[in-house]
C-alpha atoms as one frame of an Amber mdcrd trajectory, in Angstrom:
protein
 -84.586  59.193-156.879 -87.278  58.255-154.547 -91.162  58.449-155.240 -91.507
  61.660-153.032 -88.980  63.459-155.178 -90.502  62.240-158.397 -93.942  63.403
-157.328 -92.876  66.751-156.295 -91.073  67.268-159.754 -94.113  65.997-161.548
 -96.308  68.474-159.616 -93.838  71.355-160.373 -93.859  70.461-164.165 -97.537
  70.464-164.231 -97.799  73.939-162.421 -95.379  75.253-164.733 -97.528  74.218
-167.682-100.584  75.924-166.029 -98.394  79.047-165.445 -97.190  79.262-169.078
-100.695  78.485-170.467-102.156  81.355-168.527 -99.578  83.920-169.102 -97.855
  83.451-172.622 -99.823  84.207-175.624 -98.326  83.218-178.957 -96.340  86.062
-180.605 -98.988  88.325-182.285 -99.561  88.961-185.921 -98.581  92.217-187.584
-101.285  94.575-188.542-101.512  95.916-192.142-100.098  99.252-192.873-102.781
 101.826-193.770-102.930 105.493-194.415 -99.942 106.802-192.174 -96.487 107.802
-193.171 -93.602 109.704-191.446 -90.350 111.535-192.293 -88.342 108.664-190.814
 -85.997 106.284-192.525 -87.558 103.653-190.443 -90.567 103.521-188.044 -92.575
 101.145-185.933 -95.727 101.177-183.748 -96.520  98.535-181.225 -99.378  97.724
-178.731 -97.546  97.106-175.220-100.001  94.514-173.839-100.243  92.205-176.800
 -97.009  92.909-178.543 -98.827  93.373-181.919 -96.949  95.437-184.477 -99.486
  97.864-185.669 -97.350  99.792-188.078 -94.000  99.306-189.701 -91.938 101.000
-192.320 -88.515  99.390-192.979 -88.830  98.183-189.634 -86.383  95.249-189.829
 -83.584  97.375-191.290 -80.519  97.481-188.967 -79.612 101.148-188.273 -77.536
 103.249-185.897 -79.726 103.896-182.812 -77.727 106.488-180.676 -78.921 106.857
-177.241 -81.915 104.549-177.658 -79.264 102.017-176.811 -79.890 103.210-173.154
 -83.332 101.493-173.104 -81.415  98.189-172.961 -78.766  99.629-170.680 -81.441
 100.617-168.178 -83.309  97.317-168.450 -80.350  95.129-168.036 -79.134  97.108
-164.976 -82.624  96.962-163.293 -82.855  93.354-163.900 -79.268  92.286-162.863
 -78.273  94.969-160.402 -79.306  96.180-156.941 -80.989  99.600-157.552 -80.195
 100.682-153.980 -76.421  99.944-154.342 -73.877 102.647-154.732 -72.298 103.135
-158.201 -68.698 104.583-158.212 -67.487 106.685-161.050 -64.349 105.279-162.494
 -61.839 106.732-164.866 -63.655 105.181-167.937 -66.943 106.965-167.008 -65.375
 110.313-165.871 -65.597 113.019-168.722 -67.051 110.412-171.303 -67.612 112.132
-174.560 -71.123 113.263-175.653 -73.973 114.104-173.427 -73.085 113.936-169.795
 -74.177 114.253-166.193 -70.734 115.824-165.396 -70.090 113.274-162.636 -66.857
 113.572-160.695 -64.176 110.967-160.671 -64.596 108.628-157.661 -68.187 110.113
-157.068 -70.899 107.723-155.675 -74.605 107.684-156.354 -77.188 105.021-156.004
 -77.850 102.936-159.025 -81.491 103.997-159.182 -80.569 107.798-159.138 -77.991
 107.143-161.820 -80.613 105.349-164.038 -82.742 108.600-163.765 -79.700 110.565
-165.117 -79.204 107.977-167.715 -82.715 108.150-169.052 -83.739 111.772-168.469
 -80.456 113.480-169.291 -78.845 110.594-171.509 -75.659 110.804-169.617 -72.937
 108.748-171.243 -70.745 108.806-168.040 -73.724 107.267-166.221 -74.007 104.693
-168.766 -70.321 103.649-168.568 -70.526 103.771-164.712 -73.674 101.659-164.484
 -71.992  99.133-167.074 -68.828  98.713-164.952 -70.924  98.448-161.715 -73.338
  95.927-162.861 -71.362  93.885-165.482 -67.860  94.100-163.694 -66.662  95.787
-166.825 -68.090  97.654-169.887 -67.439  94.475-172.028 -69.066  92.173-169.481
 -72.187  94.483-169.447 -72.331  94.517-173.245 -72.387  90.711-173.147 -75.511
  90.859-170.976 -77.000  93.296-173.260 -76.557  91.102-176.277 -77.794  88.056
-174.178 -81.005  89.894-173.516 -81.474  90.768-177.095 -81.036  87.231-177.999
 -83.565  86.180-175.224 -86.100  88.516-176.693 -85.355  87.314-180.332 -84.087
  90.746-181.473 -82.599  89.448-184.690 -81.565  92.641-186.186 -79.814  94.007
-182.949 -76.362  93.944-181.659 -74.684  96.050-179.048 -71.042  97.322-178.938
 -71.331  99.709-175.981 -73.818 100.776-173.353 -74.223 104.405-174.348 -74.965
 104.359-178.011 -71.907 106.377-179.482 -71.560 105.236-183.069 -69.457 102.086
-183.365 -68.814  99.020-185.426 -71.243  96.188-184.770 -73.637  98.528-182.839
 -77.162  98.524-184.415 -80.931  97.865-184.009 -84.111  98.258-185.994 -87.269
 100.030-185.406 -89.159  96.647-184.907 -86.725  95.369-182.477 -86.700  98.577
-180.423 -90.387  98.481-180.421 -90.423  94.978-179.046 -87.652  95.909-176.541
 -89.378  98.747-175.101 -92.806  96.981-174.955 -90.985  94.424-172.784 -89.265
  97.070-170.732 -92.542  99.006-169.957 -93.822  95.943-168.058 -90.957  96.487
-165.611 -92.260  98.948-162.823 -89.000 100.537-162.165 -88.164 101.164-165.925
 -91.727 102.536-166.479 -91.525 104.897-163.484 -88.137 106.239-164.481 -88.893
 106.977-168.227 -92.417 108.702-167.287 -90.614 111.326-164.892 -90.479 114.781
-166.186 -88.111 116.099-163.583 -85.844 114.536-160.987 -83.930 115.700-158.051
 -80.970 113.464-156.754 -78.756 114.143-153.921 -75.272 115.432-154.394 -73.225
 115.100-151.321 -70.207 116.779-153.022 -71.753 120.164-153.626 -74.084 122.577
-151.788 -76.664 121.942-154.637 -78.567 118.838-155.593 -78.758 117.513-159.028
 -82.039 118.444-160.865 -82.608 116.730-164.244 -85.343 117.730-166.731 -86.260
 114.993-169.175 -85.027 115.691-172.718 -88.188 113.807-174.119 -90.581 116.690
-175.086 -93.316 114.226-175.859 -94.048 114.099-172.067 -95.106 117.684-172.321
 -96.488 117.737-175.965 -98.710 114.696-176.104-101.694 113.710-174.004-101.160
 110.506-172.070 -97.438 110.325-172.836 -95.369 108.304-170.357 -91.862 107.762
-171.846 -89.431 106.790-173.337 -86.023 108.045-174.816 -84.477 110.409-177.197
 -81.291 109.746-179.042 -78.896 111.808-181.549 -75.404 111.340-183.041 -73.976
 112.938-186.327 -74.383 109.658-188.188 -77.647 108.189-186.546 -79.365 111.677
-186.656 -82.551 112.100-184.673 -84.035 108.988-183.047 -86.951 108.805-180.684
 -88.924 106.109-178.778 -92.085 107.331-177.196 -95.027 105.682-175.335 -98.444
 106.900-174.216-101.525 105.454-172.584-105.020 106.197-173.298-108.307 104.372
-172.059-106.153 101.574-170.717-104.117 100.964-173.876-100.439 101.576-174.045
 -98.655 102.144-177.275 -94.919 102.595-178.071 -93.702 104.400-181.248 -90.269
 104.229-182.712 -88.671 106.559-185.286 -84.997 106.281-186.750 -83.441 109.119
-188.595 -86.473 111.555-188.470 -86.035 115.226-188.550 -89.633 115.930-187.646
 -89.968 113.167-184.845 -92.170 115.149-182.417 -95.014 115.643-184.955 -94.500
 112.182-186.460 -94.805 110.529-183.039 -97.960 112.298-182.283 -99.374 111.023
-185.688 -98.302 107.566-185.109 -99.752 107.393-181.545-102.958 108.970-182.788
-103.091 106.349-185.540-102.868 103.474-183.206-105.231 104.573-180.694-107.828
 105.581-183.440-107.474 102.657-185.717-106.457  99.711-183.305-108.172 100.228
-180.033-107.492  97.623-177.371-110.656  95.337-177.193-111.413  92.742-174.257
-112.279  89.479-176.133-112.429  87.261-173.075-113.083  88.065-169.431-112.009
  86.024-166.389-114.827  83.607-165.163-116.958  83.921-168.501-118.865  80.984
-169.197-117.913  78.706-172.217-120.878  78.153-174.523-122.173  74.654-174.344
-119.851  73.425-171.622-119.841  73.700-167.767-116.544  75.466-167.942-115.373
  79.085-167.274-112.256  81.058-168.670-109.148  81.392-166.435-107.969  85.130
-167.447-108.916  88.212-169.280-107.631  88.449-172.838-107.467  91.737-174.826
-106.168  92.553-178.240-105.914  95.532-180.511-108.219  95.078-183.448-108.568
  97.259-186.600-111.868  97.687-188.706-113.395  94.504-189.699-110.987  92.223
-187.810-113.164  91.210-185.074-115.402  89.327-187.637-112.366  87.405-188.658
-111.706  86.011-185.240-111.859  82.213-184.677-111.851  80.624-181.191-110.983
  77.102-180.829-111.669  75.104-177.645-109.273  72.228-177.113-110.297  70.076
-174.195-107.953  67.836-172.240-108.100  63.917-171.939-108.624  61.313-174.624
-112.254  61.848-174.689-111.805  65.735-175.174-113.215  67.870-178.055-112.029
  70.433-180.328-114.620  73.159-180.682-114.190  75.869-183.285-116.249  79.030
-183.380-115.902  81.851-185.713-117.124  85.170-184.879-120.604  84.938-183.188
-121.671  81.862-185.087-122.561  78.604-183.655-119.933  76.162-182.246-119.191
  72.991-184.024-117.660  70.112-181.992-115.362  67.542-183.532-114.921  64.675
-181.125-111.690  62.859-180.609-109.357  65.697-181.998-107.922  66.697-178.827
-105.279  64.071-178.835-103.738  65.562-181.999-103.017  68.792-180.252-100.045
  67.501-178.050 -98.154  70.879-178.523-100.856  72.918-177.043 -99.541  72.485
-173.468-102.915  70.994-172.350-102.797  68.317-169.650-103.318  64.885-171.226
-104.008  62.964-168.162-107.684  62.519-168.544-110.578  64.392-166.784-110.660
  62.195-163.759-108.833  62.774-160.541-107.491  65.979-159.275-104.030  65.920
-160.978-105.021  68.580-163.443-106.086  71.082-160.774-109.288  72.037-162.499
-107.675  72.817-165.789-109.867  71.276-168.630-108.468  72.733-171.689-107.625
  75.886-173.632-109.237  78.455-175.836-106.935  79.201-178.878-107.718  82.613
-180.314-106.840  83.126-184.011-106.972  85.958-186.426-106.630  85.464-190.119
-105.509  81.886-189.563-102.724  82.875-187.185-102.788  82.364-183.399-102.753
  85.553-181.256-103.378  83.989-177.779-104.590  81.376-175.423-106.861  81.303
-172.538-107.188  78.313-170.167-110.552  76.965-169.092-111.544  75.403-165.874
-114.497  73.903-164.024-116.309  76.747-162.136-115.655  75.199-158.757-111.969
  74.881-159.430-111.134  78.138-160.959-107.775  79.193-159.410-107.223  82.491
-157.801-106.084  85.287-160.068-102.654  84.967-158.695-101.883  81.464-157.529
 -99.557  80.761-154.491 -97.029  79.472-157.073 -97.013  82.788-159.116 -96.951
  84.830-156.011 -93.744  82.936-154.797 -91.907  83.872-157.890 -93.343  87.231
-158.797 -93.716  89.265-155.588 -90.672  89.422-153.420 -88.634  88.113-156.389
 -90.443  90.174-158.990 -87.164  91.301-160.734 -85.607  87.909-160.565 -88.638
  86.041-161.807 -90.772  88.359-163.925 -93.856  86.679-165.230 -96.235  89.416
-166.010 -96.474  89.686-169.754 -96.147  87.966-173.042 -92.323  87.791-173.405
 -91.192  87.227-169.672 -93.183  84.191-168.546 -91.355  81.462-170.261 -87.838
  82.494-169.252 -89.108  83.105-165.621 -90.783  79.734-165.450 -87.839  77.950
-166.856 -85.424  79.685-164.179 -87.827  78.751-161.491 -87.812  75.194-162.585
 -84.145  74.904-162.612 -83.686  76.647-159.249 -86.223  74.346-157.604 -84.386
  71.208-159.118 -81.005  72.554-157.720 -82.554  73.069-154.262 -84.397  69.695
-154.294
């Protein structure tokens, strides 16, 4: 290995540290349940931007989930397939039992149109056709579904099929579905599809086109509703995942086995918006008190009553002469010199403050609530604050957005790792 190759790999590793530091908050803490209840056997409510669970009732209990399965089906198809490709309906998909688009044997439709049929009308024939098209077989696609569940740390989830018909070894939990959907709502294709009330798709085999009306009544019943999916089998009973956006905050509600789900979802979403509004805690370019430093990104988090006073911000500077500075609430900052070296796991460059190898990155602000970390914000010298989207991020998140997603709290690590491996292979 020559020096040029070593330098290039060292530079890439440093850039990855900056990318991860800027894009990956630590998984959020769960809010305390307060005065809200539902008719569901299990329920959950999550803030999409932060991933914070705002409400959970039996949220970790594995249960039948019916067609809520198709949330994962759509996500895996979008991330692994070409949405402009043509999907051909095979014998396994044709006349599939349960809800259907009534596709004909041998019929072809673009993957994107079939995804609309999957999510708006819950077509089991569409789910099977999509699985065989993207995964090579239904079993191959189910493998991808379970791999994605593992990637997202959905510990109470396992899939046996792409459509959600009751089957042994096919289950998820309210909390897992909340996390999955929050992740999926960062994908622009998925987000567009599930928010659609009606869709017309070309039908070259008949004189009429397909016209699908979304089964999700929340899109018409609730102000700001923008998704997601209904589900029902005789064993799972009524299941629903809904989402809504108000004042820039998006929430996702989940209920399993709930005979009064439309009303319960309205109550859950109202509860979240009223009791846990999203609050901007840090703004990009904001000065760091007592230092000639500025923050590298915005950071917002949903906070309940009295929680803002419990926030603690800890500044960890890079370099052996750095400082750990802790500030609780609006109180005065206290510096503890020489402590930065003990924070080797913080992802901060330890190469010292001299020279240009840290690209202006001087440390990180660690935000904590109730003693648990909720996120991190990188800090820079004012004259070296990088663009909001660096050239490195643009390379892997614009033209290759689906292959290298890096826009939220769950995607960035895996995307950066894939980028690093690919660069190594091409080097």
